[in-house]
CSV table of C-alpha atoms in Angstrom, one decimal:
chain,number,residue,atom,x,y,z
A,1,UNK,CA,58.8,25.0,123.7
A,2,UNK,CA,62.1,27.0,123.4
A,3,UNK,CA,62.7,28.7,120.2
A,4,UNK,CA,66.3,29.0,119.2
A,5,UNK,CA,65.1,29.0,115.0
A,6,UNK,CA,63.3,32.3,114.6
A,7,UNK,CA,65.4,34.6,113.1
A,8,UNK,CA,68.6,32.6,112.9
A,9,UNK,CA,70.1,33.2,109.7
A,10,UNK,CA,70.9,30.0,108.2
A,11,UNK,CA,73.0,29.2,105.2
A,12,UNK,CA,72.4,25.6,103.1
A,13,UNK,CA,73.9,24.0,100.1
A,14,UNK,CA,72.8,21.6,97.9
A,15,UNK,CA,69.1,23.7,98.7
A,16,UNK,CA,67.3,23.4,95.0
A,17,UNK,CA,66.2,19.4,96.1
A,18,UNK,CA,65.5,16.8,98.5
A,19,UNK,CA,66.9,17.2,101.8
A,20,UNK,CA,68.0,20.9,101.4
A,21,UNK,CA,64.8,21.8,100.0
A,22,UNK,CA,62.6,20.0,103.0
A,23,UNK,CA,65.3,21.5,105.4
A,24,UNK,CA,64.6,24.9,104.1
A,25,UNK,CA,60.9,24.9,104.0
A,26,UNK,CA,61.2,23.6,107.7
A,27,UNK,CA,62.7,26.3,108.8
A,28,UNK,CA,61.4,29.2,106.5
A,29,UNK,CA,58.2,28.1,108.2
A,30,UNK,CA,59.7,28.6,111.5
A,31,UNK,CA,60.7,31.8,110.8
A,32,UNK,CA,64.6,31.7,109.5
A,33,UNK,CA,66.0,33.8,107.4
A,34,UNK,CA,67.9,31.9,104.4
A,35,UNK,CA,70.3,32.4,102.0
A,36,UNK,CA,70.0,29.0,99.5
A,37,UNK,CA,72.6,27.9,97.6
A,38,UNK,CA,72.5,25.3,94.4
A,39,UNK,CA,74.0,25.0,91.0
A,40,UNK,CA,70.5,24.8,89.4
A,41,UNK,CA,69.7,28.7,90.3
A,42,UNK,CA,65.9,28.7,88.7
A,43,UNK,CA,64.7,25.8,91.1
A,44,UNK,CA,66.6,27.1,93.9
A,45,UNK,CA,64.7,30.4,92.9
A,46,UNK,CA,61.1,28.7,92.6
A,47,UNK,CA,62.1,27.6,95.9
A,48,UNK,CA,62.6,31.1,97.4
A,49,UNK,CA,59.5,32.6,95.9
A,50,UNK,CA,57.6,29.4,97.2
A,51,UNK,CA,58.8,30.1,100.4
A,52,UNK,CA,58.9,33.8,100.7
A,53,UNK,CA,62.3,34.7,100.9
A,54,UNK,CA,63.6,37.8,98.6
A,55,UNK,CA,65.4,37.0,95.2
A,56,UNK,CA,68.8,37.7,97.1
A,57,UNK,CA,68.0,34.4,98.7
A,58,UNK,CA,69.1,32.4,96.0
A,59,UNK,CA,72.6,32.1,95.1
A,60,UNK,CA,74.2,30.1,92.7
A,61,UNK,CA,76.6,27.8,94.2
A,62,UNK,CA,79.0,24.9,92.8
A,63,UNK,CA,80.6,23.7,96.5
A,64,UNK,CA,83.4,22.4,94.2
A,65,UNK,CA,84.7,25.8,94.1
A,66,UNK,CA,85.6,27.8,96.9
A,67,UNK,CA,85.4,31.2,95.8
A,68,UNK,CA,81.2,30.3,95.2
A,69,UNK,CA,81.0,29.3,98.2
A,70,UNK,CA,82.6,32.1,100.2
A,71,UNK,CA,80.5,34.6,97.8
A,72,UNK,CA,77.2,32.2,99.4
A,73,UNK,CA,78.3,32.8,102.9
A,74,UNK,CA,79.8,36.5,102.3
A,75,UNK,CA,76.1,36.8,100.4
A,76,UNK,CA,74.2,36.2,103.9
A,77,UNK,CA,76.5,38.0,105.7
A,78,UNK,CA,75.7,41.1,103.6
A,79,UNK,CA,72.2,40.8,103.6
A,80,UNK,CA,71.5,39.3,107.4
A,81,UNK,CA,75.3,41.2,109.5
A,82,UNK,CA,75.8,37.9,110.1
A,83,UNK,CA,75.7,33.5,109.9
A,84,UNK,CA,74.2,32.0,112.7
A,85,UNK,CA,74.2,28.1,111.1
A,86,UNK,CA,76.5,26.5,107.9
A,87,UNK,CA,74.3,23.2,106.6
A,88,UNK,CA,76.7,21.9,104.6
A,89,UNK,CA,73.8,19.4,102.3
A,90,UNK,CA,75.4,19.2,99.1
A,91,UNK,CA,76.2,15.0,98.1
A,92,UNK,CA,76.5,12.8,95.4
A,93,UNK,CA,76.0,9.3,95.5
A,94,UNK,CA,77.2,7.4,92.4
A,95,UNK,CA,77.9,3.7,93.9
A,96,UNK,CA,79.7,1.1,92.5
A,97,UNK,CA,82.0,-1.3,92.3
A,98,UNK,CA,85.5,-0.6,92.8
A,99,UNK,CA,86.9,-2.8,90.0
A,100,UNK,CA,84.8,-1.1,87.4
A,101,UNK,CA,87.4,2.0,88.6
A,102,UNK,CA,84.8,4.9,87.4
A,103,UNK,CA,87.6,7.2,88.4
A,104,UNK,CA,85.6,10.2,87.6
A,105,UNK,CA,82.6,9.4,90.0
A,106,UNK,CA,85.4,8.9,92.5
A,107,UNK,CA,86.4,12.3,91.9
A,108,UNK,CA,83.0,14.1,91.9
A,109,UNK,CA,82.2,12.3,95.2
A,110,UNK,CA,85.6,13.4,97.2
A,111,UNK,CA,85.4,17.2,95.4
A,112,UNK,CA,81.3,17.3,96.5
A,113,UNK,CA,80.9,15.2,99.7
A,114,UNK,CA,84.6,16.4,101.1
A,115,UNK,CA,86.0,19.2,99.7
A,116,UNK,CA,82.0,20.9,99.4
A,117,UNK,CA,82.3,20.6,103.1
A,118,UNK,CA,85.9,21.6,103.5
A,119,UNK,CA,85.0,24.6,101.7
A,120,UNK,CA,81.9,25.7,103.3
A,121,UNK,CA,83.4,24.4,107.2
A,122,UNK,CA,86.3,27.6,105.9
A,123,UNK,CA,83.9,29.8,104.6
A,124,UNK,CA,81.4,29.9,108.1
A,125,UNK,CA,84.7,30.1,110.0
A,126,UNK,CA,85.5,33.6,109.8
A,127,UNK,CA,82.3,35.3,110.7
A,128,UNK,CA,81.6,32.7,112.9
A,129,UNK,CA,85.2,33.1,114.7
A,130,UNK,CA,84.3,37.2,115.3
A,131,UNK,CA,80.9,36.8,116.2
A,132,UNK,CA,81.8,34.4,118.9
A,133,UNK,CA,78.9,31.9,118.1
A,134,UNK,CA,77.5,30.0,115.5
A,135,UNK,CA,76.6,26.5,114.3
A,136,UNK,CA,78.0,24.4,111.6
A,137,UNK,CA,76.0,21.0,110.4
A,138,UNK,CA,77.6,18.4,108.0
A,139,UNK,CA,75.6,15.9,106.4
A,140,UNK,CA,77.7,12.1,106.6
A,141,UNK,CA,75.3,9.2,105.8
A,142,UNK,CA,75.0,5.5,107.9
A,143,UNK,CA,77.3,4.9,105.0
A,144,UNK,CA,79.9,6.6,107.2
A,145,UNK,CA,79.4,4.2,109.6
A,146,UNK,CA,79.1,1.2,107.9
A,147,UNK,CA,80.5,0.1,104.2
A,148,UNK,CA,78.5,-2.5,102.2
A,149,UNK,CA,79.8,-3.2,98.3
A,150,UNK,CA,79.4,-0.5,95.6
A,151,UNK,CA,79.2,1.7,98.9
A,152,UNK,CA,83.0,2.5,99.1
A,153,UNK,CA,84.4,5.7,97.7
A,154,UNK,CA,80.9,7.1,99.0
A,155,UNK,CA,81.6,5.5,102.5
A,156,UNK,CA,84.7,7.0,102.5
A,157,UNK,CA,84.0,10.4,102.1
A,158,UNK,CA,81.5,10.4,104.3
A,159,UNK,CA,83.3,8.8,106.9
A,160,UNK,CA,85.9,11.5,106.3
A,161,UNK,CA,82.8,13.7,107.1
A,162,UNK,CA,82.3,12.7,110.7
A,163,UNK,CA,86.1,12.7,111.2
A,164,UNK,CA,86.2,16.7,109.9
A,165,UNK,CA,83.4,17.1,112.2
A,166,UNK,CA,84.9,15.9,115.3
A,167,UNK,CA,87.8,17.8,115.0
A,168,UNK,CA,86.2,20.7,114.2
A,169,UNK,CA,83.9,20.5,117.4
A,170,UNK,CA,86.9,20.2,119.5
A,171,UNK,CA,88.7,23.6,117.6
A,172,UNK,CA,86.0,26.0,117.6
A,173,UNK,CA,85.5,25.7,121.6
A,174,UNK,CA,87.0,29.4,122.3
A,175,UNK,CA,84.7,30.4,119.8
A,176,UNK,CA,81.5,29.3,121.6
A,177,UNK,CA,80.9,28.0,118.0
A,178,UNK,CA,78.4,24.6,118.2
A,179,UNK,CA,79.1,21.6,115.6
A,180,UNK,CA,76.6,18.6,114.4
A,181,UNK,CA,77.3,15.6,112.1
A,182,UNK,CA,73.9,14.1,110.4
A,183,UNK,CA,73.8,10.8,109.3
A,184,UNK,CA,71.0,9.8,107.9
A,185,UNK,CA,69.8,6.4,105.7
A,186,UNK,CA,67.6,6.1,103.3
A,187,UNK,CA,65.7,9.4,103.2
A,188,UNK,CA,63.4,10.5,99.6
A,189,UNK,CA,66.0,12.6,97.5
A,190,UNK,CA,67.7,13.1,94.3
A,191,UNK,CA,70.8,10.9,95.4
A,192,UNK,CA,69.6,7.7,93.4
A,193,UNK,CA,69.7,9.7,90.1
A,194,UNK,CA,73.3,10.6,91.0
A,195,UNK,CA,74.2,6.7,90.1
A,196,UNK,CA,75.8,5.7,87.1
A,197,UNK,CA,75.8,2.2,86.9
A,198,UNK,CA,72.9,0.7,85.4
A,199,UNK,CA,72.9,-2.4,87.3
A,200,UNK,CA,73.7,-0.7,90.4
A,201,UNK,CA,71.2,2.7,90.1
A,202,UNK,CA,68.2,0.0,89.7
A,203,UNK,CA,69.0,-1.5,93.2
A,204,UNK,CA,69.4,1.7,94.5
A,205,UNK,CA,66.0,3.0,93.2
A,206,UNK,CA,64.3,-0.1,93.8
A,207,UNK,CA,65.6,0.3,97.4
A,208,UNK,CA,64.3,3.6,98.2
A,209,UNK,CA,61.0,2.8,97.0
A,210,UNK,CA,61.2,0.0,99.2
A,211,UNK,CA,62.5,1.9,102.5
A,212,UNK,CA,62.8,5.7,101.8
A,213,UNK,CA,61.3,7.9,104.5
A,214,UNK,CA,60.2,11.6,103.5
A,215,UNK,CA,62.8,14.2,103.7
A,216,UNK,CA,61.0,16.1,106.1
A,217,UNK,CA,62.4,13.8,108.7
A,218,UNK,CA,65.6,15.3,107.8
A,219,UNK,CA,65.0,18.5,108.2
A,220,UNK,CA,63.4,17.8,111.6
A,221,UNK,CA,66.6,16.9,113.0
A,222,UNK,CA,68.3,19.6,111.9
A,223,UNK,CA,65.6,21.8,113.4
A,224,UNK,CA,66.1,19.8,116.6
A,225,UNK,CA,69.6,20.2,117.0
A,226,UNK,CA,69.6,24.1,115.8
A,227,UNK,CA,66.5,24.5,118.7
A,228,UNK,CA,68.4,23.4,121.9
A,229,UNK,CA,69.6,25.9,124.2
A,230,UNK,CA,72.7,27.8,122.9
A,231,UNK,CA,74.6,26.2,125.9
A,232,UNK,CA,73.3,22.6,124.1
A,233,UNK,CA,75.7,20.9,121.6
A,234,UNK,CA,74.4,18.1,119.8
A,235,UNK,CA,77.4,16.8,118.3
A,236,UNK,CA,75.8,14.1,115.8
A,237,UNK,CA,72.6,12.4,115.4
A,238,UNK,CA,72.2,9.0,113.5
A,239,UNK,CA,69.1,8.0,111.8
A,240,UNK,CA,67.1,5.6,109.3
A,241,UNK,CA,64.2,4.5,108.6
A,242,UNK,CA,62.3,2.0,110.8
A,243,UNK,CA,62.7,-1.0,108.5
A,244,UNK,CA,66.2,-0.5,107.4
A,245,UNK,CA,68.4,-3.1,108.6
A,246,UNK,CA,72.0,-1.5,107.9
């Protein structure tokens, strides 16, 4: 099987839980080298012993503010000499209803699911730009593609997700640079707790027990679209659980 993983050096946000986590245990095992990024630095660090990487590995990272991300990417660059692959993970997922106007879950959503990705899309750039290769991977949802009540601000910004990634793709073609959108359903992770509406966070949490798969599916696509061919651009994969109807 062709190996395109093995000493890659991969950047991910949002890495102290659920999908980042699985995603970098995936491909720790497969022989990346990772620089982690997360607010909550002692999980993200319990992470990195449990997966072998060096203390360095772990960087405390708020993608709501630029300058922590660029130290996250500027962090592998000084370690690694350079960023082969941007996963930019980090999401929120506080549904609800628009007329109950929770302004500030609005807010958290657009600054985390957009601007996170806005931020760490710039930071990868510049390396990426004088290397003359790389990969960037943004997480949207099925949410993206389809809105269902409670679901909007989150919809939107992940919509805007796919739209920053197309665009993207077709910008960083002189720079032999690849670009992938992820959007996956219902997938075991910390988003549920991210809800702030009682009525709302107990359908969502009675949901994913319902139809959750294990995050490990997640971070086998990744793997799967990092692994092609470096001549191999898989643009955006779309995926849910078996029994999940929307």
């Amino acid at each position: 099987m062709h190996d395109n993983i093995t000493g890659k050096v991969i950047v991910i946000t949002g890495a102290s839980s659920g999908l980042g986590a699985a995603t970098a245990r995936y491909l720790a095992e497969r022989g990346a080298k990772l620089v982690l990024g997360a607010r909550r630095l002692e999980r993200l660090k319990s992470l990195a012993w449990d997966i072998n990487l060096p203390a360095s590995a772990a960087i405390k990272t708020d993608v709501t503010d630029p300058a922590q991300v660029q130290n996250l990417v500027n962090s592998a660059v000084q370690q690694h000499g350079r960023i082969d692959v941007m996963i930019n993970n980090a999401g929120i997922m506080p549904h609800s209803l628009l007329e109950q106007a929770r302004i500030d879950d609005w807010n958290r959503m657009i600054d985390i699911n957009l601007k996170g990705v806005l931020y760490g899309i710039s930071a990868a750039l510049e390396p990426m730009k004088r290397q003359k290769a790389g990969h960037i991977i943004n997480v949207s949802s099925v949410a993206g593609h389809k809105v269902r009540p409670g679901s909007a601000v989150y919809a939107a910004t992940k919509a805007a997700v796919l739209m920053l990634s197309e665009g993207l793709r077709q910008e960083v073609k002189p720079y032999n640079i690849r670009t992938t959108v992820l959007s996956p359903g219902a997938v075991q992770s910390e988003l549920p707790q991210s809800v702030t509406d009682p009525n709302m966070a107990k359908a969502i949490e009675d949901f994913y027990e319902t139809y959750a798969i294990p995050a490990d599916s997640f971070a086998r696509a990744v793997a799967f679209a990092i692994n092609q061919p470096d001549d191999v651009d898989i643009n955006e994969i779309q995926f849910r659980p078996t029994r999940q109807d929307f």
